[in-house]
Every structure is written in C-alpha cells, then in structure tokens.
Amino acid sequence: MNTVKEKSVTRTIPVGNVPVGGGHPVAVQSMTNTDTRDVRTTVAQIRKLEEVGCEIIRVAVLNMDAAKAIAEINKAISIPLIADIHFDWRLAVAAMESGANGIRINPGNIGSLEKLKKVVDKAKKLGVPIRVGVNSGSLEKEIREKFGGPTPEALVESAIRNTNLIADMGHEELKISIKSSDAMATVDAYRLISRRTDFPLHIGVTEAGGLIAGTVKSSVALGALLMDGIGDTMRVSLTRDPAEEIIVAYEILRAVKLRHRGPEIISCPTCGRCDIDLFSLARAVEERARKIPQPIKLAVMGCIVNGPGEAREADIGVAGGKGKGIIFKGEKILKKVDEANLLEEFWKEVEIVLDEYDRKHPDIQR
Ligand code: SF4
C-alpha cells in the first residue's frame, strides 16, 4: 500500500526554468551562507550545491551592492536564484532589476502598503514570482497578540493576509512559506493553510538545528507533510554546509518515495561479526555517491555471513571478512579483495553498474 497521498493540487508558477506547484516534482532548495557581494565565493558555493542536486538557490540581499551582484552571479550559475529581502523595498526592486528569478519577502516588514506596491508592481512587470515568507519569529504584533503567540493559526492568518494583499495588487505568481522551528507547529500550520489556498507551498522547519537534530526535525515535519501531499518546494535548514541540506532533502524525498536522486546506500550498523572498518568504508562510499545522480542501490555490509543476504536487492554490494571483503551482485560473489583495496575495487564495479544504468536510461535528466 502506498501511504503517500495524492499531491495537493496547487497552481503552477514558474521560478526561472523550474515549474513549481501543480503536481511538478518537489523542488529542492537551499540558501547560500556567503556574502552575496562576494560574487566569486557565492558562485563557487552555488556550483557545489548544483553538483549535489540543488534546484533553486536563495541568497541574502542585505544592501544595494548585494542586489547588484545578482546580475554577475546569475551569469555563472544554471539554477534559478531567489533574492531574500527584509525591510527595504528598494533592495527588492534592485534585486529584480538585476535579474533575480524570484524574491522572498515578508510583506509585514516591508514598511507600508505603498512600499509593498512598488515591489509588487515591479515583480508583475518583470514576471518575477514572490514568496511570501512568514516565520514564527517575524509575525505581526497584532496577530501574535490575537492568537496568544506564534501558533499555527497565527502563522496561517498572517500568510493568508499578506498573500491576499499582493494578489489584490494584481500579482498572482506567489508561493507561501510559514515556518516555525517547532516541527509539530510546522506540520499543523501547513496542513491548515493547504486547505485555504492553492498557491504553491515552500515547506521547511526554520532554525532546525545541527546535522542530527535538524535532520530529525525536518524528516519528521517534512516527511509528514509530503506524505499528506503537501509541499511544492522544500528546504532542510541545517547549521551546516548547505550541501548537506540538499543531501538530507533528497533522502527525505526518497524515503517517502517521491523522488529518487542519487544512490541509495544500504549499510548495516555492524555487530560482533564485523571484522573490517566498515564505518570508514561506508563514509567513503557516501562521499563518492554524493555527486552521482543515478538512483542505483549500493550495499556496504559488515560481514559475509549475513551481508549479501540482507542486501540482496542492491545493484552492487561489498561485505567485510577477516582483513578482506567480497564484492557481490545479487547472490553472486564477483571478487574477493584485501581490505586495503576494498573501496577502489568496489568503486570499479560501481562504475560498471552506472554505465549499465546510463545505457538503459539514456534520457535521465542530470
Ligand atoms: S551484516 Fe553482518 S556485521 Fe552487519 S549487522 Fe548484519 S550480521 Fe552484523
């Protein structure tokens, strides 16, 4: 039985060359942590993110120089760029004039309706979509007071009010995010808003934490939402290298069977039967697998006794012995190799599997 519900029907908006909403694949986003004015460093980080599958990138625009730098950055990258702006409407306008493919604002902190209208008019004229981003930390005072805090209902009220403001100004290429750092509040808020709007939803848990806490919170909240069919773009927010956000996002999408990018690695926790340094081997395999888009299955198992049996469905696997290991495909042992050469010999076989995959799937998108 497939427990993932039919995707909620949202309208489609174009974010650069990525269609968002309307049943299109959930697009994976991240945000740079560089100084946007430093074009070289920012481009280098975005390219690294592209390599691991980032599909939309957001950059912080803190001042005019950053807004202007977008023009140069955009020339050197191939994914849509969203300008993230707080408080200053002029930065939003400048970022769009520099070629931003989208802007993220919280209309509540842009200052006044007049200023918001200037931003919306420019977005409409240039066909730039706007993400209305409401966060528990930046909720309007009167809404916070009305609901007694940043409750899910409060976040939804703020998002609906601000989205309607922009839509009433005549621009409907909108996307909404209502993030909280509380996983359960995030789920409740998105469930509520998905019943009240057909604008695409960008989902994420904000300030989720480091690798372990952030991954767990994001997996619980985003996993639940995705299984409900909610979410058109997603960001896993981690206090880490943004590349890790992308890796975790694709693992969540794989777990809920919505997208399958990159190898799935089946590896055992090890036990007393394991006689090799499996943790290092598994880590090295994970490292190498990061830049591979083909959704093959790799197994990295601790022992010959149970490993091949437990990882029978893998396309190619490695299992440890005493100072040695085997490389196996299904039930067949292809090679016995000394532990020191295990990674390199295994990888040669992985490359053969990748070639086979490419021959069978010549149309795969990279
Ligand atoms: S594959 Fe072998 S080493 Fe790994 S957990 Fe199973 S029995 Fe233990």
CSV table of C-alpha atoms and ligand atoms in Angstrom, one decimal:
chain,number,residue,atom,x,y,z
A,1,MET,CA,0.0,0.0,0.0
A,2,ASN,CA,1.3,3.4,-0.9
A,3,THR,CA,0.9,5.7,2.2
A,4,VAL,CA,1.8,8.9,0.3
A,5,LYS,CA,-1.4,10.7,-0.6
A,6,GLU,CA,-2.1,12.3,-3.9
A,7,LYS,CA,-0.3,15.6,-4.1
A,8,SER,CA,-2.5,18.6,-3.1
A,9,VAL,CA,-3.4,20.4,-6.3
A,10,THR,CA,-1.7,23.8,-6.3
A,11,ARG,CA,-1.4,26.1,-9.3
A,12,THR,CA,1.9,26.1,-11.2
A,13,ILE,CA,4.2,29.1,-11.1
A,14,PRO,CA,7.5,29.4,-13.0
A,15,VAL,CA,10.6,30.0,-10.9
A,16,GLY,CA,13.2,30.7,-13.6
A,17,ASN,CA,13.3,27.5,-15.5
A,18,VAL,CA,11.8,25.4,-12.7
A,19,PRO,CA,8.0,24.9,-12.7
A,20,VAL,CA,6.8,24.9,-9.2
A,21,GLY,CA,3.4,23.5,-8.0
A,22,GLY,CA,0.7,21.8,-10.0
A,23,GLY,CA,2.0,18.4,-9.3
A,24,HIS,CA,5.5,19.0,-10.6
A,25,PRO,CA,8.3,17.3,-8.7
A,26,VAL,CA,9.0,18.8,-5.3
A,27,ALA,CA,12.0,21.1,-6.0
A,28,VAL,CA,14.9,21.1,-3.6
A,29,GLN,CA,16.2,24.4,-2.4
A,30,SER,CA,19.0,25.8,-0.2
A,31,MET,CA,20.4,29.1,0.7
A,32,THR,CA,24.0,30.4,0.4
A,33,ASN,CA,25.8,31.4,3.6
A,34,THR,CA,28.4,33.6,1.8
A,35,ASP,CA,28.5,37.4,1.5
A,36,THR,CA,26.4,37.9,-1.6
A,37,ARG,CA,28.6,40.9,-2.7
A,38,ASP,CA,31.5,38.4,-3.0
A,39,VAL,CA,30.5,37.1,-6.4
A,40,ARG,CA,33.3,34.6,-6.7
A,41,THR,CA,32.8,32.8,-3.4
A,42,THR,CA,29.0,32.9,-3.8
A,43,VAL,CA,29.2,31.4,-7.3
A,44,ALA,CA,31.6,28.7,-6.1
A,45,GLN,CA,29.2,27.7,-3.4
A,46,ILE,CA,26.2,27.6,-5.7
A,47,ARG,CA,28.0,25.5,-8.2
A,48,LYS,CA,28.9,23.0,-5.4
A,49,LEU,CA,25.2,22.9,-4.5
A,50,GLU,CA,24.2,22.4,-8.1
A,51,GLU,CA,26.5,19.3,-8.2
A,52,VAL,CA,24.6,17.7,-5.4
A,53,GLY,CA,21.2,18.5,-6.8
A,54,CYS,CA,20.2,21.9,-5.6
A,55,GLU,CA,17.4,23.2,-7.9
A,56,ILE,CA,16.7,26.6,-6.6
A,57,ILE,CA,19.1,28.8,-4.6
A,58,ARG,CA,18.3,31.7,-2.3
A,59,VAL,CA,20.8,34.4,-1.5
A,60,ALA,CA,20.6,37.1,1.3
A,61,VAL,CA,20.4,40.6,0.0
A,62,LEU,CA,21.4,43.0,2.7
A,63,ASN,CA,22.4,46.0,0.7
A,64,MET,CA,22.5,47.6,-2.7
A,65,ASP,CA,25.9,46.0,-3.6
A,66,ALA,CA,24.4,42.6,-2.9
A,67,ALA,CA,21.4,43.3,-5.1
A,68,LYS,CA,23.6,44.4,-7.9
A,69,ALA,CA,25.9,41.4,-7.6
A,70,ILE,CA,23.0,39.2,-8.5
A,71,ALA,CA,23.5,40.1,-12.2
A,72,GLU,CA,27.0,38.7,-12.2
A,73,ILE,CA,26.1,35.7,-10.1
A,74,ASN,CA,23.3,34.7,-12.4
A,75,LYS,CA,25.5,34.7,-15.4
A,76,ALA,CA,27.7,32.0,-13.8
A,77,ILE,CA,25.0,29.6,-12.4
A,78,SER,CA,22.4,27.4,-14.1
A,79,ILE,CA,19.7,27.3,-11.4
A,80,PRO,CA,17.1,30.0,-10.5
A,81,LEU,CA,18.2,32.5,-7.9
A,82,ILE,CA,15.8,33.9,-5.3
A,83,ALA,CA,16.7,37.2,-3.5
A,84,ASP,CA,15.9,37.2,0.2
A,85,ILE,CA,14.9,40.6,1.4
A,86,HIS,CA,13.8,42.1,4.7
A,87,PHE,CA,12.7,45.6,5.4
A,88,ASP,CA,13.9,47.6,2.4
A,89,TRP,CA,11.7,47.6,-0.6
A,90,ARG,CA,14.4,49.3,-2.7
A,91,LEU,CA,16.6,46.2,-2.4
A,92,ALA,CA,13.7,44.0,-3.6
A,93,VAL,CA,13.3,46.2,-6.7
A,94,ALA,CA,17.0,46.4,-7.3
A,95,ALA,CA,17.4,42.6,-7.0
A,96,MET,CA,14.7,42.1,-9.6
A,97,GLU,CA,16.3,44.6,-11.9
A,98,SER,CA,19.5,42.6,-11.5
A,99,GLY,CA,17.7,39.5,-12.8
A,100,ALA,CA,16.6,37.7,-9.6
A,101,ASN,CA,14.3,34.9,-10.7
A,102,GLY,CA,12.2,35.3,-7.6
A,103,ILE,CA,12.1,37.3,-4.4
A,104,ARG,CA,11.3,36.2,-0.9
A,105,ILE,CA,9.8,38.9,1.3
A,106,ASN,CA,7.7,39.1,4.4
A,107,PRO,CA,5.2,41.9,3.4
A,108,GLY,CA,4.6,42.6,7.1
A,109,ASN,CA,8.2,44.0,7.4
A,110,ILE,CA,8.4,45.9,4.1
A,111,GLY,CA,7.2,49.1,5.8
A,112,SER,CA,3.9,50.3,4.2
A,113,LEU,CA,1.4,49.3,1.6
A,114,GLU,CA,2.8,51.9,-0.7
A,115,LYS,CA,6.3,50.4,-0.5
A,116,LEU,CA,4.9,46.9,-0.9
A,117,LYS,CA,3.0,48.1,-4.0
A,118,LYS,CA,6.3,49.3,-5.6
A,119,VAL,CA,7.8,45.9,-5.1
A,120,VAL,CA,4.7,44.1,-6.4
A,121,ASP,CA,4.4,46.4,-9.4
A,122,LYS,CA,8.0,45.7,-10.4
A,123,ALA,CA,7.5,41.9,-9.9
A,124,LYS,CA,4.4,41.9,-12.0
A,125,LYS,CA,6.1,44.0,-14.8
A,126,LEU,CA,9.2,41.6,-14.8
A,127,GLY,CA,7.2,38.4,-14.3
A,128,VAL,CA,9.1,37.7,-11.0
A,129,PRO,CA,7.4,35.3,-8.6
A,130,ILE,CA,7.2,36.3,-4.9
A,131,ARG,CA,7.5,34.0,-2.0
A,132,VAL,CA,5.5,35.3,1.0
A,133,GLY,CA,7.7,34.0,3.8
A,134,VAL,CA,6.1,34.1,7.3
A,135,ASN,CA,8.2,33.0,10.2
A,136,SER,CA,7.2,32.5,13.8
A,137,GLY,CA,9.9,35.0,14.8
A,138,SER,CA,8.7,37.8,12.5
A,139,LEU,CA,4.9,37.6,13.0
A,140,GLU,CA,2.9,40.9,13.0
A,141,LYS,CA,2.4,42.1,16.6
A,142,GLU,CA,-1.4,42.3,16.4
A,143,ILE,CA,-1.7,38.7,15.0
A,144,ARG,CA,0.7,37.4,17.7
A,145,GLU,CA,-1.5,39.1,20.4
A,146,LYS,CA,-4.7,37.9,18.9
A,147,PHE,CA,-3.6,34.3,18.9
A,148,GLY,CA,-1.5,34.5,22.1
A,149,GLY,CA,1.7,33.7,20.3
A,150,PRO,CA,3.1,32.3,17.0
A,151,THR,CA,0.6,29.5,16.9
A,152,PRO,CA,-0.1,27.6,13.6
A,153,GLU,CA,-3.4,29.5,13.3
A,154,ALA,CA,-1.5,32.8,13.7
A,155,LEU,CA,1.1,31.9,11.0
A,156,VAL,CA,-1.7,31.0,8.6
A,157,GLU,CA,-3.6,34.2,9.3
A,158,SER,CA,-0.5,36.2,8.6
A,159,ALA,CA,0.3,34.3,5.4
A,160,ILE,CA,-3.2,34.5,4.0
A,161,ARG,CA,-3.5,38.2,4.8
A,162,ASN,CA,-0.2,39.0,3.2
A,163,THR,CA,-0.7,36.8,0.2
A,164,ASN,CA,-4.2,38.4,-0.4
A,165,LEU,CA,-2.6,41.8,-0.2
A,166,ILE,CA,-0.3,41.0,-3.1
A,167,ALA,CA,-2.9,39.1,-5.1
A,168,ASP,CA,-5.2,42.1,-4.7
A,169,MET,CA,-2.4,44.3,-6.2
A,170,GLY,CA,-2.7,42.2,-9.3
A,171,HIS,CA,0.2,39.8,-9.0
A,172,GLU,CA,-0.6,36.1,-8.6
A,173,GLU,CA,2.7,34.3,-9.2
A,174,LEU,CA,3.1,33.7,-5.5
A,175,LYS,CA,4.4,31.0,-3.2
A,176,ILE,CA,3.9,30.7,0.5
A,177,SER,CA,6.1,29.6,3.4
A,178,ILE,CA,5.0,29.5,7.0
A,179,LYS,CA,8.0,28.3,9.0
A,180,SER,CA,8.4,27.6,12.7
A,181,SER,CA,11.3,26.0,14.5
A,182,ASP,CA,8.8,23.6,16.1
A,183,ALA,CA,8.3,20.6,13.9
A,184,MET,CA,4.7,19.9,15.1
A,185,ALA,CA,3.7,23.5,14.7
A,186,THR,CA,5.1,23.5,11.2
A,187,VAL,CA,3.0,20.4,10.3
A,188,ASP,CA,-0.1,21.9,11.8
A,189,ALA,CA,0.4,25.3,10.0
A,190,TYR,CA,1.0,23.8,6.6
A,191,ARG,CA,-2.0,21.4,7.0
A,192,LEU,CA,-4.2,24.3,7.8
A,193,ILE,CA,-3.0,26.6,5.0
A,194,SER,CA,-3.1,23.8,2.4
A,195,ARG,CA,-6.9,23.8,2.9
A,196,ARG,CA,-7.2,27.5,2.4
A,197,THR,CA,-5.1,28.3,-0.7
A,198,ASP,CA,-4.0,26.8,-4.0
A,199,PHE,CA,-0.7,28.8,-4.2
A,200,PRO,CA,2.3,26.6,-4.1
A,201,LEU,CA,3.8,25.9,-0.7
A,202,HIS,CA,7.5,26.0,0.2
A,203,ILE,CA,8.0,23.8,3.2
A,204,GLY,CA,10.7,23.7,5.8
A,205,VAL,CA,11.4,23.9,9.5
A,206,THR,CA,13.3,27.0,10.3
A,207,GLU,CA,16.3,27.1,12.5
A,208,ALA,CA,16.0,23.3,12.8
A,209,GLY,CA,19.5,22.9,14.3
A,210,GLY,CA,22.7,20.9,13.6
A,211,LEU,CA,23.0,17.8,11.5
A,212,ILE,CA,21.3,15.4,13.8
A,213,ALA,CA,18.6,17.5,15.4
A,214,GLY,CA,17.9,19.4,12.2
A,215,THR,CA,17.7,16.2,10.1
A,216,VAL,CA,15.3,14.6,12.6
A,217,LYS,CA,13.1,17.6,12.9
A,218,SER,CA,13.0,18.2,9.2
A,219,SER,CA,12.4,14.5,8.4
A,220,VAL,CA,9.5,14.3,10.8
A,221,ALA,CA,7.8,17.5,9.8
A,222,LEU,CA,8.6,17.5,6.0
A,223,GLY,CA,8.1,13.7,5.8
A,224,ALA,CA,4.6,14.0,7.4
A,225,LEU,CA,3.7,16.9,5.1
A,226,LEU,CA,5.0,15.2,1.9
A,227,MET,CA,3.1,12.1,2.8
A,228,ASP,CA,0.0,14.3,3.0
A,229,GLY,CA,0.7,15.5,-0.5
A,230,ILE,CA,1.7,19.0,0.8
A,231,GLY,CA,4.8,20.8,-0.4
A,232,ASP,CA,6.0,22.1,-3.8
A,233,THR,CA,9.5,23.2,-2.9
A,234,MET,CA,11.4,22.3,0.2
A,235,ARG,CA,14.4,23.3,2.2
A,236,VAL,CA,16.1,21.4,5.0
A,237,SER,CA,17.6,24.0,7.2
A,238,LEU,CA,20.8,22.9,9.0
A,239,THR,CA,23.6,24.7,10.9
A,240,ARG,CA,26.0,23.0,8.4
A,241,ASP,CA,27.4,23.2,4.9
A,242,PRO,CA,24.3,23.9,2.8
A,243,ALA,CA,25.3,20.9,0.6
A,244,GLU,CA,24.3,18.7,3.4
A,245,GLU,CA,20.8,20.3,3.4
A,246,ILE,CA,20.4,19.1,-0.2
A,247,ILE,CA,21.6,15.5,0.6
A,248,VAL,CA,19.2,15.3,3.5
A,249,ALA,CA,16.3,16.7,1.4
A,250,TYR,CA,16.8,14.1,-1.2
A,251,GLU,CA,16.9,11.3,1.4
A,252,ILE,CA,13.6,12.6,2.8
A,253,LEU,CA,12.1,12.6,-0.7
A,254,ARG,CA,13.5,9.1,-1.3
A,255,ALA,CA,12.1,7.8,2.0
A,256,VAL,CA,8.6,9.0,1.1
A,257,LYS,CA,9.1,7.6,-2.5
A,258,LEU,CA,8.5,11.0,-4.2
A,259,ARG,CA,11.9,11.4,-5.8
A,260,HIS,CA,14.9,9.2,-6.3
A,261,ARG,CA,18.1,11.1,-6.9
A,262,GLY,CA,21.4,9.6,-6.3
A,263,PRO,CA,22.4,6.2,-5.0
A,264,GLU,CA,20.6,4.6,-2.1
A,265,ILE,CA,23.1,3.2,0.3
A,266,ILE,CA,22.1,0.2,2.3
A,267,SER,CA,24.6,-0.3,5.1
A,268,CYS,CA,24.4,-2.3,8.3
A,269,PRO,CA,25.0,-1.0,11.9
A,270,THR,CA,27.8,-3.6,12.3
A,271,CYS,CA,27.9,-6.1,15.2
A,272,GLY,CA,30.4,-8.6,16.6
A,273,ARG,CA,30.6,-10.4,13.3
A,274,CYS,CA,32.2,-7.4,11.5
A,275,ASP,CA,36.0,-7.6,11.1
A,276,ILE,CA,36.7,-4.6,9.0
A,277,ASP,CA,36.5,-0.8,9.5
A,278,LEU,CA,33.0,-0.6,8.0
A,279,PHE,CA,32.3,2.9,9.3
A,280,SER,CA,35.2,4.4,7.3
A,281,LEU,CA,34.3,2.4,4.2
A,282,ALA,CA,30.6,3.4,4.4
A,283,ARG,CA,31.6,7.1,4.9
A,284,ALA,CA,33.9,6.9,1.9
A,285,VAL,CA,31.2,5.4,-0.3
A,286,GLU,CA,28.7,8.0,0.8
A,287,GLU,CA,31.2,10.8,-0.1
A,288,ARG,CA,31.7,9.4,-3.6
A,289,ALA,CA,28.0,8.8,-4.1
A,290,ARG,CA,27.0,12.4,-3.4
A,291,LYS,CA,27.7,13.7,-6.9
A,292,ILE,CA,26.1,10.8,-8.7
A,293,PRO,CA,22.5,11.4,-9.8
A,294,GLN,CA,21.7,7.8,-10.9
A,295,PRO,CA,19.4,6.2,-8.4
A,296,ILE,CA,21.2,2.9,-8.1
A,297,LYS,CA,21.3,0.8,-4.9
A,298,LEU,CA,24.7,0.2,-3.1
A,299,ALA,CA,25.2,-2.1,-0.2
A,300,VAL,CA,28.0,-1.7,2.3
A,301,MET,CA,27.7,-4.6,4.8
A,302,GLY,CA,29.8,-5.7,7.7
A,303,CYS,CA,30.1,-9.5,7.2
A,304,ILE,CA,29.9,-12.1,4.5
A,305,VAL,CA,27.6,-14.3,6.7
A,306,ASN,CA,24.6,-12.0,6.6
A,307,GLY,CA,25.6,-9.1,4.4
A,308,PRO,CA,24.9,-10.4,0.9
A,309,GLY,CA,21.6,-12.0,2.0
A,310,GLU,CA,20.3,-8.9,3.7
A,311,ALA,CA,21.3,-6.6,0.8
A,312,ARG,CA,20.2,-8.9,-2.0
A,313,GLU,CA,18.2,-6.2,-3.7
A,314,ALA,CA,21.3,-3.9,-4.1
A,315,ASP,CA,22.7,-3.4,-7.6
A,316,ILE,CA,26.2,-3.9,-6.2
A,317,GLY,CA,27.5,-4.6,-2.8
A,318,VAL,CA,30.5,-5.0,-0.6
A,319,ALA,CA,30.7,-7.1,2.5
A,320,GLY,CA,33.6,-7.5,5.1
A,321,GLY,CA,35.5,-10.6,6.0
A,322,LYS,CA,38.7,-11.0,8.1
A,323,GLY,CA,41.0,-8.4,6.8
A,324,LYS,CA,39.3,-9.0,3.4
A,325,GLY,CA,36.0,-8.4,1.8
A,326,ILE,CA,33.8,-9.6,-1.1
A,327,ILE,CA,32.1,-7.6,-3.8
A,328,PHE,CA,28.8,-9.1,-4.7
A,329,LYS,CA,26.0,-8.7,-7.1
A,330,GLY,CA,22.7,-10.3,-6.0
A,331,GLU,CA,23.7,-13.8,-4.9
A,332,LYS,CA,26.9,-13.9,-6.9
A,333,ILE,CA,30.3,-13.1,-5.5
A,334,LEU,CA,32.3,-11.2,-8.1
A,335,LYS,CA,35.6,-10.7,-6.3
A,336,LYS,CA,37.5,-11.3,-3.0
A,337,VAL,CA,39.7,-8.3,-2.1
A,338,ASP,CA,42.1,-7.3,0.6
A,339,GLU,CA,40.6,-4.7,3.0
A,340,ALA,CA,43.1,-2.1,1.9
A,341,ASN,CA,41.8,-2.3,-1.7
A,342,LEU,CA,38.2,-2.8,-1.0
A,343,LEU,CA,37.0,0.8,-1.7
A,344,GLU,CA,38.8,1.1,-5.0
A,345,GLU,CA,37.8,-2.3,-6.3
A,346,PHE,CA,34.2,-1.8,-5.2
A,347,TRP,CA,34.2,1.5,-6.9
A,348,LYS,CA,35.3,0.0,-10.2
A,349,GLU,CA,32.2,-2.3,-10.0
A,350,VAL,CA,30.0,0.7,-9.1
A,351,GLU,CA,31.2,2.5,-12.3
A,352,ILE,CA,30.2,-0.6,-14.4
A,353,VAL,CA,26.8,-0.5,-12.8
A,354,LEU,CA,26.5,3.2,-13.5
A,355,ASP,CA,27.4,2.6,-17.2
A,356,GLU,CA,24.8,-0.1,-17.4
A,357,TYR,CA,22.2,2.3,-15.8
A,358,ASP,CA,23.1,5.0,-18.3
A,359,ARG,CA,22.7,2.6,-21.3
A,360,LYS,CA,19.3,1.6,-20.0
A,361,HIS,CA,18.1,5.1,-19.2
A,362,PRO,CA,19.6,7.4,-21.9
A,363,ASP,CA,17.0,10.1,-21.1
A,364,ILE,CA,17.8,10.6,-17.4
A,365,GLN,CA,17.9,14.3,-16.5
A,366,ARG,CA,21.2,15.4,-15.0
B,1,SF4,S1,25.6,-7.6,8.1
B,1,SF4,FE1,26.9,-8.9,9.5
B,1,SF4,S2,28.1,-7.4,10.6
B,1,SF4,FE2,26.4,-6.3,9.7
B,1,SF4,S3,24.9,-6.2,11.3
B,1,SF4,FE3,24.4,-8.0,10.0
B,1,SF4,S4,25.4,-9.7,10.9
B,1,SF4,FE4,26.3,-7.9,11.9
